[in-house]
Coordinates of C-alpha atoms in Angstrom, one line a residue:
X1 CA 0.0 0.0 0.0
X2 CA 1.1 3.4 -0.8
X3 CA 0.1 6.1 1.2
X4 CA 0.4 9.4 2.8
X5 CA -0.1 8.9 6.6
X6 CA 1.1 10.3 10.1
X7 CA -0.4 7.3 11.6
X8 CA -1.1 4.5 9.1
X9 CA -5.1 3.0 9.2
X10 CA -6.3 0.2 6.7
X11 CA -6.7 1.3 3.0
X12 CA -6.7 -0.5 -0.1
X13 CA -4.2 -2.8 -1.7
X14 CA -3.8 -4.6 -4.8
X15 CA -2.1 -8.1 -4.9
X16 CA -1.0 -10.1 -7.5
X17 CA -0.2 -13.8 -8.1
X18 CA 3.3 -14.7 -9.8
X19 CA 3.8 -18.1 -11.5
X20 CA 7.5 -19.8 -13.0
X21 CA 6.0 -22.3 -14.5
X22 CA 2.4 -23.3 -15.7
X23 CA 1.8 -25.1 -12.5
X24 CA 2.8 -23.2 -10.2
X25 CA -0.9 -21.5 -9.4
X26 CA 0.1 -19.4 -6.0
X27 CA 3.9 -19.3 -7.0
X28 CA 5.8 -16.3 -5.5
X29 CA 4.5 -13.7 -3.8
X30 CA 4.8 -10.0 -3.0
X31 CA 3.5 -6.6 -1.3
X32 CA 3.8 -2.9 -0.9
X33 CA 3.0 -0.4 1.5
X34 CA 3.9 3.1 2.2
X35 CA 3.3 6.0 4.3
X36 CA 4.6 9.5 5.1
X37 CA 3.5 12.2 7.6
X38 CA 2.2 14.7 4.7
X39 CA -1.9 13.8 6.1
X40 CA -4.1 10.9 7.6
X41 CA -5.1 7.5 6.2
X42 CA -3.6 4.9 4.2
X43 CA -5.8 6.3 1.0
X44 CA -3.5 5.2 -2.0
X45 CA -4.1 2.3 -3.9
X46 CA -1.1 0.0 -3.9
X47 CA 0.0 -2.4 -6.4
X48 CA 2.0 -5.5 -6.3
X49 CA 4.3 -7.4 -9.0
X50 CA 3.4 -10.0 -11.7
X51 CA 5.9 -12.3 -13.9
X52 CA 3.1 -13.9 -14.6
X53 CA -1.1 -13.8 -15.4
X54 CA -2.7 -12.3 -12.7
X55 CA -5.8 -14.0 -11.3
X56 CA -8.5 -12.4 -9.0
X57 CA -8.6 -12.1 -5.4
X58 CA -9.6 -9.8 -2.6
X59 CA -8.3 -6.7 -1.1
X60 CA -8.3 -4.9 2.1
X61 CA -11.8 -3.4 1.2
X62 CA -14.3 -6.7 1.3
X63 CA -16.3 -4.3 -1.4
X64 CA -13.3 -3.6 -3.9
X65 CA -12.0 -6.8 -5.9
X66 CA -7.9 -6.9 -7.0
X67 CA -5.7 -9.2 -8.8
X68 CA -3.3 -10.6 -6.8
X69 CA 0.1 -12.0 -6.4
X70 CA 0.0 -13.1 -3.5
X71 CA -0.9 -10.7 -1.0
X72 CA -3.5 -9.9 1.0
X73 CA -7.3 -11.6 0.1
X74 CA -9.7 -12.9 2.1
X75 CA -9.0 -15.5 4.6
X76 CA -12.0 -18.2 4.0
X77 CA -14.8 -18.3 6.7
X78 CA -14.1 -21.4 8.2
X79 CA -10.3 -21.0 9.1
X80 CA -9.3 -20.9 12.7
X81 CA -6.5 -18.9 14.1
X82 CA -4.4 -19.2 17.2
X83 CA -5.9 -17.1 20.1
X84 CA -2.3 -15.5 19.8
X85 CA -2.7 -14.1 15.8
X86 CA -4.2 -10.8 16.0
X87 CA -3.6 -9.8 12.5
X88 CA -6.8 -8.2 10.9
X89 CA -9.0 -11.5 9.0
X90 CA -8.1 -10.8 5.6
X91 CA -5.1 -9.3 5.4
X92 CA -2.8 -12.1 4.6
X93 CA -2.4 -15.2 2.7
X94 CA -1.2 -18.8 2.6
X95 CA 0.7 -20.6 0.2
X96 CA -0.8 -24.0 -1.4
X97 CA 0.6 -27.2 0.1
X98 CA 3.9 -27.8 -2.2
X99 CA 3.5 -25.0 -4.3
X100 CA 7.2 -24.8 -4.2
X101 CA 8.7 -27.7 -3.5
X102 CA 10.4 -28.1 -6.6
X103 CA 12.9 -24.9 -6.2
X104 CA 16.2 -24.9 -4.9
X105 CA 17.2 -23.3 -1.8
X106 CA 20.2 -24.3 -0.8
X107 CA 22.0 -21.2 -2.1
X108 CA 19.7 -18.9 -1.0
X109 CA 21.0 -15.6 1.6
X110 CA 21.2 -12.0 1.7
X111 CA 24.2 -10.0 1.7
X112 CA 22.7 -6.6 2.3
X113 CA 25.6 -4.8 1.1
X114 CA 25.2 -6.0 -1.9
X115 CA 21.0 -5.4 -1.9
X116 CA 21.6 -1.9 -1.2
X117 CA 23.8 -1.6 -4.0
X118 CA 22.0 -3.0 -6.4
X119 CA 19.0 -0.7 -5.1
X120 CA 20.9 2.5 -5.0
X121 CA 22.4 1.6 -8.3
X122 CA 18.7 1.4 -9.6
X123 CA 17.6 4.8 -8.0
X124 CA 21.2 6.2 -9.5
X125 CA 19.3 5.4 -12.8
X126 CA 16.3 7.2 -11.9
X127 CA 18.6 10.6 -10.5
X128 CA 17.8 9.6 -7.1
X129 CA 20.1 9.7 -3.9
X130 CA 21.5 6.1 -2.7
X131 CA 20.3 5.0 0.5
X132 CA 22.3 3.8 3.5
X133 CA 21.9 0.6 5.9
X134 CA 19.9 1.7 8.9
X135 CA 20.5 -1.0 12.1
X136 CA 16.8 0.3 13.2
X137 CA 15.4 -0.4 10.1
X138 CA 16.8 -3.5 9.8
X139 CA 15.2 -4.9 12.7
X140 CA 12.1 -4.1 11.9
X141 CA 13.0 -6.2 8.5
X142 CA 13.9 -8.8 10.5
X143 CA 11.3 -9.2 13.2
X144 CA 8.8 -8.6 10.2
X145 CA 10.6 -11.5 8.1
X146 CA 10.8 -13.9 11.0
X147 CA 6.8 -13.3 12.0
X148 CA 6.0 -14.1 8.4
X149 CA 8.2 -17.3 8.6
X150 CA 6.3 -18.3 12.1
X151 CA 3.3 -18.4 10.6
X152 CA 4.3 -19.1 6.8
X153 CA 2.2 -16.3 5.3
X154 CA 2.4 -13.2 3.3
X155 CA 1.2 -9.9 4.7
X156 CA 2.4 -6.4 5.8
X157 CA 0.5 -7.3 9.2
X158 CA 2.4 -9.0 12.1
X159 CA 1.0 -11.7 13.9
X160 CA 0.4 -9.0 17.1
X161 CA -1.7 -6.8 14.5
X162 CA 1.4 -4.6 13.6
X163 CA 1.9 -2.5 10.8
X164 CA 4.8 -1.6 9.4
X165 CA 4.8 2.2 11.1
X166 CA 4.5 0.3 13.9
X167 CA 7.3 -1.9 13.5
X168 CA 9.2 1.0 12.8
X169 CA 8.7 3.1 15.7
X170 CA 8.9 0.0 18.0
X171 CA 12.5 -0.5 16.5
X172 CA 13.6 2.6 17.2
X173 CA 13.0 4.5 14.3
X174 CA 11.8 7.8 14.4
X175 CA 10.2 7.9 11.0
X176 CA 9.1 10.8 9.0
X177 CA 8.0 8.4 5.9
X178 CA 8.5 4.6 5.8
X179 CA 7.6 2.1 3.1
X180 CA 7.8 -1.8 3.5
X181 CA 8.1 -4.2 0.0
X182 CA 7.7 -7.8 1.0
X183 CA 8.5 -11.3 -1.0
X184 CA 8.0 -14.7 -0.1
X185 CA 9.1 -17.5 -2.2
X186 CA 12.4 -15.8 -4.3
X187 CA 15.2 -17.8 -4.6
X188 CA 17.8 -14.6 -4.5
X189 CA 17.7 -11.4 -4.1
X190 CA 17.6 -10.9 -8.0
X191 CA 14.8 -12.3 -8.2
X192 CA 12.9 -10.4 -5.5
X193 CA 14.3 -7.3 -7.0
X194 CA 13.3 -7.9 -10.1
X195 CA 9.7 -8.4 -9.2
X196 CA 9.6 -5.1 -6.9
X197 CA 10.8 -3.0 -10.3
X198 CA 8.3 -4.6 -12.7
X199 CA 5.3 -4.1 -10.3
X200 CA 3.7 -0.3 -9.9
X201 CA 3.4 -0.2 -6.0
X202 CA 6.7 -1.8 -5.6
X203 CA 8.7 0.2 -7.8
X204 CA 7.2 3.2 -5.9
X205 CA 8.6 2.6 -2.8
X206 CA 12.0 1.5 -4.3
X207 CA 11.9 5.0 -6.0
X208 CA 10.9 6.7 -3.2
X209 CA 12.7 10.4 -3.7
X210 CA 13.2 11.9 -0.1
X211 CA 14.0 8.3 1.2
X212 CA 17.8 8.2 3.1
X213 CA 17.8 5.3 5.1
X214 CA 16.8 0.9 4.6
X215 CA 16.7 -2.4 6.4
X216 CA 16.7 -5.6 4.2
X217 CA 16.1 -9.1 6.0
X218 CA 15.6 -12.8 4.7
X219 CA 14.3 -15.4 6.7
X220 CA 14.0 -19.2 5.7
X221 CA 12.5 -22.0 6.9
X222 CA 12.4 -25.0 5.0
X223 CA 9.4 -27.1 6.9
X224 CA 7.1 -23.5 5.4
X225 CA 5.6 -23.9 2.3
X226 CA 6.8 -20.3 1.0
X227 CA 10.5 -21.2 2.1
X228 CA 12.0 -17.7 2.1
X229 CA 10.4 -14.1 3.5
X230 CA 12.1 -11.3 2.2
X231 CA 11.3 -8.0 3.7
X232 CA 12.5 -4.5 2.7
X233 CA 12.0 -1.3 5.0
X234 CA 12.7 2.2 3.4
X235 CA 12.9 5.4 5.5
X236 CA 13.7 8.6 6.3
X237 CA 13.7 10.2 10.0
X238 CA 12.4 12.9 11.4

């Protein structure tokens, strides 16, 4: 979601659904979401990358319909959360059982030296300042990244019903605009990257003009069926 927000509230967002290969329905997966402190309420629409055809799903707004790579539709009526999972019903989603099991993971990491080169080389093309590694900003990557492994999903809510201006500020940050890109199911970091600059509300926040500062984390867990959680914070302080 891309926004312009002092204090972030629910809005709409766009998902949509990557596949590598003709079966692979719900393959990759990938979000946006931005705010700033210009005025109130998440109120842009935010849009997601595609490598593949999209296919239809459900946004934050049970009235609007998006497509969606994987992002944030409906959760169906009859699933059951832990007492412990306070994020909002809806605003995440689940991979299919072995959607992925045929990739390779065994190479997979972040060096986020490297990340932020290759991001700051991309702004560089656009005429925009490079951004630095932020350790605040990191963590909120991180504890993002690892929530998402927990409970092998793909959302910009945390299990405790966190946003990402939350996340920020609970890190440490003292944020005069953040934006959070999220992945789940990228091999490398190429790969993630690659989807970000392809998709419209991605490419936003990687483009981000008055942005100085990022956190980039990768979790993986093998027993999840989305195997890796890429998360990317971008900010600038107050």
């Amino acid at each position: 979601m891309l926004s312009t927000a002092a204090r972030p509230v629910p809005g709409v967002a766009k998902m949509y659904r990557v596949a590598l290969t003709a079966g692979l329905a719900t393959a990759l997966a990938g979000c946006s979401l931005g705010s700033s402190s210009i005025s109130s309420g998440f109120t842009d629409t935010d849009t997601t990358s595609s490598l593949a055809s999209p296919a239809p799903s459900a946004s934050f707004s049970p009235s609007i319909k998006s497509v969606g790579l994987g992002g944030e539709p409906s959760t169906p009526r009859n699933t059951k959360v832990a007492a412990l999972d306070k994020a909002p019903s809806g605003t995440f989603e689940k991979a299919a059982p072995g959607v992925l099991s045929d990739r390779d993971y065994s190479r997979t990491s972040l060096n986020a030296e490297m990340a932020r080169d290759l991001i700051n080389a991309y702004r560089k093309k656009h005429g925009l300042k490079p951004l630095k590694l932020n350790p605040e900003l990191t963590e909120a990557a991180k504890s993002h990244s690892r929530d998402l492994a927990k409970w092998d999903r793909i959302s910009h809510y945390g299990s405790d019903g966190s946003n990402p201006w939350d996340r920020v500020k609970r890190a440490g940050y003292h944020a005069r605009l953040t934006a959070e890109n999220v992945g789940t199911g990228q091999v490398n970091f190429n790969e993630v990257l690659k989807g970000w600059e392809e998709s419209p509300g991605h490419n936003k926040n990687l483009l981000t003009p008055d942005a100085e500062h990022m956190g980039i984390a990768l979790v993986q867990d093998p027993k999840t069926e989305f195997k890796s959680f890429w998360t990317l914070v971008i900010g600038s302080p107050m």
